[in-house]
Coordinates of C-alpha atoms in Angstrom, one line a residue:
Chain A
M59 CA 0.3 -0.7 -20.6
S60 CA 0.1 3.1 -21.3
E61 CA 0.2 5.5 -18.4
R62 CA -3.1 5.7 -16.7
F63 CA -4.8 8.7 -15.1
H64 CA -7.8 9.0 -12.8
L65 CA -10.6 11.2 -14.0
A66 CA -12.5 13.0 -11.3
T67 CA -15.5 13.6 -13.7
P68 CA -16.3 11.5 -16.7
P69 CA -15.9 12.8 -20.3
V70 CA -18.7 14.8 -21.9
A71 CA -19.1 14.6 -25.6
G72 CA -15.6 13.1 -26.1
Q73 CA -13.9 15.8 -24.0
A74 CA -12.2 15.3 -20.7
A75 CA -9.9 17.2 -18.4
L76 CA -7.3 16.4 -15.8
S77 CA -6.4 18.8 -13.1
G78 CA -4.5 18.8 -9.7
D79 CA -2.0 16.0 -9.0
E80 CA -3.0 14.0 -12.1
A81 CA -2.3 17.0 -14.5
R82 CA 0.9 17.9 -12.7
H83 CA 2.2 14.3 -12.9
L84 CA 1.4 14.2 -16.6
V85 CA 3.0 17.5 -17.5
R86 CA 5.8 18.0 -15.1
V87 CA 7.0 14.5 -14.4
L88 CA 6.2 12.8 -17.7
R89 CA 6.6 16.0 -19.8
A90 CA 3.6 15.1 -21.9
K91 CA 2.9 17.2 -25.1
V92 CA -0.1 17.9 -27.2
G93 CA -0.8 14.9 -29.3
D94 CA 0.4 12.3 -26.7
R95 CA -1.9 9.5 -25.9
V96 CA -2.8 8.2 -22.4
V97 CA -5.5 6.1 -20.8
L98 CA -8.1 7.7 -18.5
F99 CA -10.2 5.8 -16.0
D100 CA -13.1 6.9 -13.8
G101 CA -12.8 4.4 -11.0
A102 CA -16.3 3.1 -11.7
G103 CA -15.3 0.6 -14.3
S104 CA -14.8 2.6 -17.5
R105 CA -11.6 3.7 -19.3
W106 CA -10.9 5.7 -22.4
L107 CA -8.0 6.0 -24.7
A108 CA -7.4 9.8 -25.0
E109 CA -5.2 12.3 -26.8
I110 CA -4.0 15.5 -25.3
T111 CA -5.4 18.5 -27.1
A112 CA -4.3 21.4 -24.8
I113 CA -2.0 21.9 -21.8
N114 CA -2.7 24.8 -19.5
R115 CA -1.4 25.7 -16.1
D116 CA -2.5 22.7 -13.9
R117 CA -5.0 21.5 -16.4
V118 CA -4.8 19.2 -19.3
E119 CA -7.6 18.8 -21.9
L120 CA -8.1 15.6 -23.9
R121 CA -10.2 14.1 -26.6
T122 CA -11.5 10.7 -25.7
E123 CA -12.4 7.6 -27.7
P124 CA -15.5 5.6 -26.8
P125 CA -15.3 4.0 -23.3
I126 CA -14.2 0.5 -22.6
T127 CA -16.1 -1.0 -19.6
E128 CA -14.4 -3.4 -17.3
A129 CA -16.6 -6.4 -16.7
I130 CA -17.8 -7.0 -13.2
P131 CA -15.8 -10.2 -12.2
P132 CA -17.8 -13.4 -12.1
G133 CA -18.2 -15.0 -8.7
A134 CA -18.0 -13.4 -5.3
A135 CA -18.1 -9.8 -4.4
F136 CA -15.3 -9.9 -1.9
A137 CA -15.1 -7.6 1.0
L138 CA -12.8 -7.4 4.0
A139 CA -13.5 -5.7 7.3
V140 CA -10.1 -5.0 8.9
A141 CA -8.8 -3.3 12.1
L142 CA -6.3 -0.9 10.4
P143 CA -2.6 -1.5 11.0
K144 CA -0.4 1.4 12.0
G145 CA 1.7 3.7 9.8
E146 CA 2.7 2.8 6.3
R147 CA 1.5 -0.8 6.8
Q148 CA -2.0 0.7 6.3
Q149 CA -1.1 2.0 2.8
W150 CA 0.8 -1.2 1.9
M151 CA -2.2 -3.3 2.8
V152 CA -4.6 -1.2 0.8
E153 CA -2.3 -1.2 -2.2
K154 CA -2.1 -5.1 -2.1
L155 CA -5.9 -5.5 -1.6
T156 CA -6.6 -3.3 -4.6
E157 CA -4.2 -5.2 -6.8
L158 CA -5.8 -8.5 -5.7
G159 CA -9.3 -7.2 -6.7
V160 CA -11.0 -6.8 -3.3
A161 CA -14.2 -4.9 -3.9
R162 CA -14.7 -3.2 -0.6
L163 CA -12.7 -2.5 2.6
V164 CA -14.5 -1.7 5.9
P165 CA -12.2 -0.1 8.4
L166 CA -13.1 -1.9 11.6
I167 CA -13.5 -0.2 15.0
T168 CA -12.5 -2.8 17.6
T169 CA -11.9 -2.9 21.3
R170 CA -8.2 -3.6 21.0
G171 CA -7.5 -1.6 17.7
V172 CA -5.0 1.2 18.0
A173 CA -5.1 2.9 14.5
L174 CA -8.3 4.9 14.4
P175 CA -10.0 5.1 11.0
T176 CA -10.3 8.9 11.0
A177 CA -11.7 10.8 8.0
A178 CA -8.2 11.9 7.2
A179 CA -6.9 8.3 7.4
C180 CA -9.7 7.1 5.1
A181 CA -9.0 9.9 2.6
R182 CA -5.4 8.9 2.5
L183 CA -6.4 5.3 1.8
E184 CA -8.7 6.4 -1.0
R185 CA -5.7 8.1 -2.6
T186 CA -3.7 4.9 -2.2
V187 CA -6.5 3.0 -4.0
I188 CA -6.4 5.3 -7.0
E189 CA -2.6 5.0 -7.2
A190 CA -2.8 1.2 -7.0
C191 CA -5.6 1.2 -9.7
K192 CA -3.4 3.3 -12.0
Q193 CA -0.5 0.9 -11.5
C194 CA -2.3 -2.5 -11.7
G195 CA -4.8 -1.7 -14.5
R196 CA -7.9 -1.8 -12.4
D197 CA -10.7 0.5 -13.6
R198 CA -13.1 0.0 -10.7
L199 CA -11.9 1.5 -7.4
M200 CA -11.9 -0.6 -4.2
V201 CA -14.4 1.1 -2.0
I202 CA -13.2 2.4 1.4
D203 CA -16.4 2.0 3.4
E204 CA -17.6 3.8 6.4
P205 CA -15.8 2.6 9.6
A206 CA -17.9 0.1 11.5
T207 CA -17.8 -2.0 14.6
V208 CA -18.0 -5.8 14.2
G209 CA -21.7 -5.7 14.9
D210 CA -22.4 -2.9 12.4
A211 CA -20.1 -4.5 9.7
L212 CA -22.1 -7.7 10.0
R213 CA -25.5 -6.0 10.0
R214 CA -24.7 -4.0 6.9
Q215 CA -24.0 -7.1 4.7
P216 CA -26.4 -8.1 2.0
A217 CA -28.4 -11.2 2.8
G218 CA -26.7 -14.4 1.8
T219 CA -23.2 -13.1 2.4
S220 CA -20.7 -15.8 3.6
L221 CA -19.1 -14.6 6.7
L222 CA -15.6 -15.6 7.9
I223 CA -13.6 -14.3 10.9
A224 CA -9.9 -14.7 11.1
D225 CA -9.0 -16.4 14.4
P226 CA -5.8 -18.4 15.2
A227 CA -8.0 -20.9 17.0
G228 CA -10.4 -21.4 14.1
E229 CA -10.5 -24.1 11.4
T230 CA -7.4 -24.5 9.3
A231 CA -9.0 -26.0 6.2
A232 CA -10.1 -23.5 3.6
P233 CA -13.8 -23.3 3.4
A234 CA -15.2 -24.2 0.0
A235 CA -15.5 -21.3 -2.4
T236 CA -19.0 -19.8 -2.5
A237 CA -20.8 -18.2 -5.4
G238 CA -22.3 -15.2 -3.5
P239 CA -20.7 -12.3 -1.7
V240 CA -18.1 -13.0 1.0
L241 CA -17.0 -10.8 4.0
V242 CA -13.8 -11.7 6.0
L243 CA -13.2 -10.0 9.3
V244 CA -9.6 -9.4 10.4
G245 CA -8.9 -8.1 13.9
P246 CA -6.3 -5.9 15.5
E247 CA -2.8 -6.9 16.8
G248 CA -4.1 -8.0 20.1
G249 CA -6.9 -10.0 18.4
F250 CA -10.7 -9.8 18.6
T251 CA -12.2 -9.9 22.1
A252 CA -14.3 -13.0 23.1
E253 CA -17.3 -10.7 22.7
E254 CA -16.4 -9.7 19.2
I255 CA -15.9 -13.3 18.2
A256 CA -19.2 -14.3 19.8
A257 CA -21.0 -11.5 17.9
A258 CA -19.6 -12.7 14.7
E259 CA -20.4 -16.3 15.3
G260 CA -23.9 -15.3 16.5
A261 CA -24.3 -13.7 13.0
G262 CA -23.2 -16.9 11.3
A263 CA -19.5 -16.3 10.8
R264 CA -17.1 -19.2 10.6
R265 CA -13.8 -18.9 12.4
V266 CA -10.8 -19.6 10.2
A267 CA -7.1 -19.8 10.9
L268 CA -5.1 -18.3 8.1
A269 CA -1.6 -19.7 9.0
R270 CA 0.2 -21.6 11.7
H271 CA 2.1 -18.6 13.0
V272 CA 1.0 -15.2 14.2
L273 CA 0.2 -13.0 11.3
R274 CA 0.4 -9.2 11.2
I275 CA -2.9 -7.5 10.4
E276 CA -1.9 -6.7 6.8
T277 CA -0.5 -10.2 6.2
A278 CA -3.8 -11.7 7.4
A279 CA -5.9 -9.4 5.2
I280 CA -3.8 -10.1 2.1
A281 CA -3.7 -13.9 2.8
A282 CA -7.5 -13.9 3.2
A283 CA -8.0 -12.0 -0.1
A284 CA -5.6 -14.5 -1.9
R285 CA -7.2 -17.6 -0.4
F286 CA -10.9 -16.9 -0.3
F287 CA -11.4 -14.6 -3.3
Chain B
M1463 CA 4.1 -14.5 23.8
S1464 CA 7.4 -13.7 25.6
E1465 CA 10.1 -11.8 23.8
R1466 CA 12.0 -14.1 21.5
F1467 CA 15.7 -14.1 20.7
H1468 CA 17.7 -15.9 18.0
L1469 CA 20.6 -18.1 19.2
A1470 CA 23.6 -18.2 16.9
T1471 CA 24.7 -21.4 18.6
P1472 CA 22.5 -23.9 20.5
P1473 CA 22.8 -24.3 24.3
V1474 CA 25.3 -26.6 25.8
A1475 CA 24.4 -28.4 29.0
G1476 CA 21.6 -25.9 29.7
Q1477 CA 23.8 -22.8 29.2
A1478 CA 23.3 -20.4 26.3
A1479 CA 24.6 -16.9 25.4
L1480 CA 23.3 -14.0 23.3
S1481 CA 25.7 -11.5 21.8
G1482 CA 25.7 -8.8 19.2
D1483 CA 22.3 -7.2 18.2
E1484 CA 20.3 -9.7 20.1
A1485 CA 22.1 -9.0 23.4
R1486 CA 22.0 -5.2 22.8
H1487 CA 18.3 -5.3 22.2
L1488 CA 17.7 -7.3 25.3
V1489 CA 19.8 -5.2 27.6
R1490 CA 19.6 -1.7 26.2
V1491 CA 16.1 -1.6 24.7
L1492 CA 14.2 -4.0 26.9
R1493 CA 16.4 -3.2 30.0
A1494 CA 16.4 -6.9 31.0
K1495 CA 17.8 -7.9 34.4
V1496 CA 19.3 -11.1 35.9
G1497 CA 16.4 -13.4 36.6
D1498 CA 14.2 -12.2 33.7
R1499 CA 12.8 -15.0 31.5
V1500 CA 12.8 -15.0 27.7
V1501 CA 12.4 -17.5 24.8
L1502 CA 15.4 -18.5 22.7
F1503 CA 15.1 -20.2 19.3
D1504 CA 17.8 -21.6 17.0
G1505 CA 16.0 -21.2 13.7
A1506 CA 16.3 -24.9 13.1
G1507 CA 13.0 -25.7 14.8
S1508 CA 13.8 -25.7 18.5
R1509 CA 13.1 -23.2 21.3
W1510 CA 14.0 -22.9 24.9
L1511 CA 12.5 -21.1 27.9
A1512 CA 15.5 -19.4 29.5
E1513 CA 16.4 -17.3 32.5
I1514 CA 19.1 -14.6 32.4
T1515 CA 22.0 -15.5 34.8
A1516 CA 24.6 -12.8 33.9
I1517 CA 24.7 -9.6 31.9
N1518 CA 28.1 -8.5 30.6
R1519 CA 29.1 -5.9 28.0
D1520 CA 27.4 -7.0 24.7
R1521 CA 26.9 -10.6 26.1
V1522 CA 24.0 -12.1 28.0
E1523 CA 24.2 -15.6 29.6
L1524 CA 21.2 -17.7 30.2
R1525 CA 20.1 -21.0 31.8
T1526 CA 17.8 -22.9 29.5
E1527 CA 15.0 -25.4 30.1
P1528 CA 14.7 -28.5 27.9
P1529 CA 14.0 -27.7 24.3
I1530 CA 10.6 -27.6 22.6
T1531 CA 10.8 -28.7 19.0
E1532 CA 8.4 -27.3 16.4
A1533 CA 6.8 -30.0 14.4
I1534 CA 7.5 -30.0 10.7
P1535 CA 4.2 -28.9 9.2
P1536 CA 2.2 -31.7 7.5
G1537 CA 1.7 -31.4 3.8
A1538 CA 3.8 -29.7 1.3
A1539 CA 7.2 -28.2 1.7
F1540 CA 6.5 -24.9 0.0
A1541 CA 9.2 -23.0 -1.9
L1542 CA 9.1 -19.8 -4.0
A1543 CA 11.6 -18.7 -6.6
V1544 CA 11.2 -15.0 -7.1
A1545 CA 12.9 -12.3 -9.1
L1546 CA 13.5 -9.9 -6.2
P1547 CA 11.6 -6.6 -6.1
K1548 CA 13.4 -3.4 -5.5
G1549 CA 14.1 -1.5 -2.3
E1550 CA 12.1 -2.1 0.8
R1551 CA 9.6 -4.2 -1.1
Q1552 CA 12.2 -6.9 -0.9
Q1553 CA 12.2 -6.9 3.0
W1554 CA 8.5 -6.6 3.1
M1555 CA 8.0 -9.6 0.9
V1556 CA 10.4 -11.7 2.9
E1557 CA 8.7 -10.7 6.2
K1558 CA 5.3 -11.8 4.8
L1559 CA 6.6 -15.1 3.3
T1560 CA 8.2 -15.9 6.6
E1561 CA 4.9 -15.2 8.5
L1562 CA 3.0 -17.4 6.1
G1563 CA 5.3 -20.4 6.6
V1564 CA 7.1 -20.6 3.3
A1565 CA 10.0 -23.0 3.8
R1566 CA 12.4 -21.7 1.2
L1567 CA 13.0 -18.7 -1.1
V1568 CA 15.1 -18.9 -4.2
P1569 CA 16.2 -15.4 -5.5
L1570 CA 15.7 -15.8 -9.2
I1571 CA 18.1 -14.4 -11.8
T1572 CA 16.0 -13.5 -14.8
T1573 CA 16.5 -11.7 -18.1
R1574 CA 14.3 -8.8 -17.1
G1575 CA 15.0 -8.6 -13.4
V1576 CA 16.6 -5.4 -12.1
A1577 CA 17.3 -6.1 -8.4
L1578 CA 20.4 -8.3 -8.3
P1579 CA 20.4 -11.0 -5.6
T1580 CA 23.9 -10.0 -4.4
A1581 CA 25.5 -11.6 -1.3
A1582 CA 24.8 -8.4 0.6
A1583 CA 21.2 -8.4 -0.4
C1584 CA 20.8 -12.0 0.6
A1585 CA 22.4 -11.4 4.0
R1586 CA 20.0 -8.5 4.6
L1587 CA 17.1 -10.8 3.7
E1588 CA 18.4 -13.4 6.2
R1589 CA 18.3 -10.8 8.9
T1590 CA 14.7 -10.0 7.9
V1591 CA 13.8 -13.6 8.2
I1592 CA 15.1 -13.8 11.8
E1593 CA 13.3 -10.6 12.8
A1594 CA 10.0 -12.0 11.3
C1595 CA 10.5 -15.4 13.1
K1596 CA 11.0 -13.5 16.4
Q1597 CA 7.8 -11.6 15.8
C1598 CA 5.5 -14.4 14.4
G1599 CA 6.6 -17.2 16.7
R1600 CA 8.2 -19.3 14.0
D1601 CA 11.1 -21.5 15.2
R1602 CA 12.4 -22.7 11.8
L1603 CA 13.9 -20.0 9.6
M1604 CA 12.8 -19.6 6.0
V1605 CA 15.9 -20.6 4.0
I1606 CA 17.2 -18.0 1.6
D1607 CA 18.6 -20.3 -1.1
E1608 CA 21.5 -19.6 -3.5
P1609 CA 20.4 -17.3 -6.4
A1610 CA 19.5 -19.3 -9.5
T1611 CA 18.3 -18.9 -13.0
V1612 CA 14.9 -20.4 -14.0
G1613 CA 16.6 -23.4 -15.4
D1614 CA 18.8 -24.0 -12.3
A1615 CA 15.9 -23.4 -9.9
L1616 CA 13.9 -26.1 -11.7
R1617 CA 16.8 -28.6 -11.9
R1618 CA 17.6 -28.3 -8.2
Q1619 CA 14.1 -29.4 -7.1
P1620 CA 13.5 -32.8 -5.5
A1621 CA 11.8 -35.3 -7.8
G1622 CA 8.1 -35.1 -7.5
T1623 CA 7.9 -31.4 -6.9
S1624 CA 4.8 -29.7 -8.2
L1625 CA 5.9 -26.8 -10.4
L1626 CA 3.9 -23.7 -11.0
I1627 CA 4.9 -20.5 -12.8
A1628 CA 3.0 -17.2 -12.3
D1629 CA 1.9 -15.9 -15.7
P1630 CA -1.0 -13.5 -16.3
A1631 CA -1.9 -15.6 -19.4
G1632 CA -2.1 -18.9 -17.4
E1633 CA -5.0 -20.8 -15.9
T1634 CA -7.1 -18.8 -13.4
A1635 CA -8.5 -21.8 -11.5
A1636 CA -6.4 -22.8 -8.5
P1637 CA -4.8 -26.2 -9.1
A1638 CA -5.7 -28.8 -6.6
A1639 CA -3.6 -28.9 -3.4
T1640 CA -0.9 -31.6 -3.6
A1641 CA 0.7 -33.6 -0.9
G1642 CA 4.3 -33.3 -2.0
P1643 CA 6.7 -30.3 -2.3
V1644 CA 5.6 -27.3 -4.4
L1645 CA 7.7 -24.7 -6.1
V1646 CA 6.1 -21.5 -7.5
L1647 CA 8.1 -19.2 -9.8
V1648 CA 7.4 -15.5 -9.8
G1649 CA 9.0 -13.3 -12.4
P1650 CA 10.3 -9.7 -12.5
E1651 CA 8.2 -6.5 -13.2
G1652 CA 8.5 -6.9 -17.0
G1653 CA 7.5 -10.6 -16.7
F1654 CA 9.3 -13.8 -17.7
T1655 CA 10.6 -14.0 -21.3
A1656 CA 9.0 -16.5 -23.6
E1657 CA 12.2 -18.6 -23.3
E1658 CA 11.9 -18.6 -19.5
I1659 CA 8.3 -19.7 -19.6
A1660 CA 9.1 -22.4 -22.2
A1661 CA 11.9 -23.7 -20.0
A1662 CA 9.5 -23.9 -17.1
E1663 CA 6.8 -25.6 -19.1
G1664 CA 9.4 -28.0 -20.6
A1665 CA 10.2 -29.0 -17.0
G1666 CA 6.6 -29.7 -16.3
A1667 CA 5.5 -26.4 -14.7
R1668 CA 1.8 -25.2 -15.0
R1669 CA 1.2 -21.6 -15.8
V1670 CA -1.2 -20.0 -13.3
A1671 CA -2.7 -16.5 -13.3
L1672 CA -2.9 -15.3 -9.7
A1673 CA -5.3 -12.3 -10.2
R1674 CA -7.2 -10.4 -12.9
H1675 CA -4.9 -7.3 -12.6
V1676 CA -1.2 -6.7 -12.9
L1677 CA 0.4 -7.8 -9.6
R1678 CA 3.6 -6.3 -8.2
I1679 CA 6.3 -9.0 -7.6
E1680 CA 5.8 -9.1 -3.9
T1681 CA 2.0 -9.2 -4.2
A1682 CA 2.2 -12.2 -6.5
A1683 CA 4.6 -14.0 -4.2
I1684 CA 2.5 -13.4 -1.1
A1685 CA -0.7 -14.4 -3.0
A1686 CA 0.9 -17.6 -4.3
A1687 CA 2.0 -18.5 -0.7
A1688 CA -1.5 -17.9 0.6
R1689 CA -3.2 -19.8 -2.2
F1690 CA -1.1 -22.8 -2.8
F1691 CA 0.5 -23.5 0.5

């Protein structure tokens, strides 16, 4: 795969430009020259083969070929609502969920959660999503949604969404795959409270156990994406 | 869950001792005192509730209750043969595979692999397995097997093992769960060579695609454990 770069704004009339980190990486790290070819993607599902036409200070101009649009995958639109883990485990989780094709991540605000989904934290995660998309060949960014409580996360789902909540005391058999959208909720280190589980079950969520042992937050999220997506 | 400590040798007549890192962690970090209670596990499936009876320099003595033996999980004995990723991704992968209950990890020697499964690397991974078992409540260690080529890894399997090889060009549908042992092979960053895939197919392995995008080694290994175990 060619080197991939994220476009902040789509090309106009076959002309595009990279600036900021993307331009610096291309010019200073990869030492690109006029005439070199790269792949640009907009994060909304389109990519372009492009040729560098000019290199200025912190800005690279490119001529683009017609776009190639990534098909929306058949089957479920898969979303996860997760109480964010701490430190670098947060970035690690987001990298993996992006690679695995998760459509949307809702940072969960829970009673026992410790890592707050601040605006700065969510912005960092969006940068991680872009880096993972560059690396894994994904053209449509995983959306980092507005932080939400369990109740809000459930209320915001489209009608007909299959709801699952990770709970060590839940069913161990994998539910059958469904055709429509799926949302899996994953709680904080101390687990969901009885009230949070009751709210989810009240909204129709099934409790599922993802493994026999205690999973860290990021392991549970990745396992849910691999099993139910 | 109480704090868990790994026993290098099983208790004799209700007496056990911790030394080295485990003793230091208990005394210096957790500031344990005579009379405190902890959980000991041997990594072979047994654990003991224990009470500290003496604290010496770098050695802690304990009185143990009768052992509790972790049942061998029903269903498949699940093994992964993986071309090790580089750097801390190696530890991260082993932590996650341990949490998810993988029975055995074979470090794969492949044509395109870059991280060599040296004795020192495998020893580090064994330490990671113990730490993950302490954290996730698992009493039976994940075995870090002898490094092997694709051919050797396949030849060493018990008869009747279901063989899968991760390959972006393989089937996307998940194979049906099987009752017997399962081995999944995951290749290096540059992928398996045509010869390695042919060797696996010749031995009866099915090629499976784990996701639509390019997965890093550790993501593929974790996804395989979550999907096929």
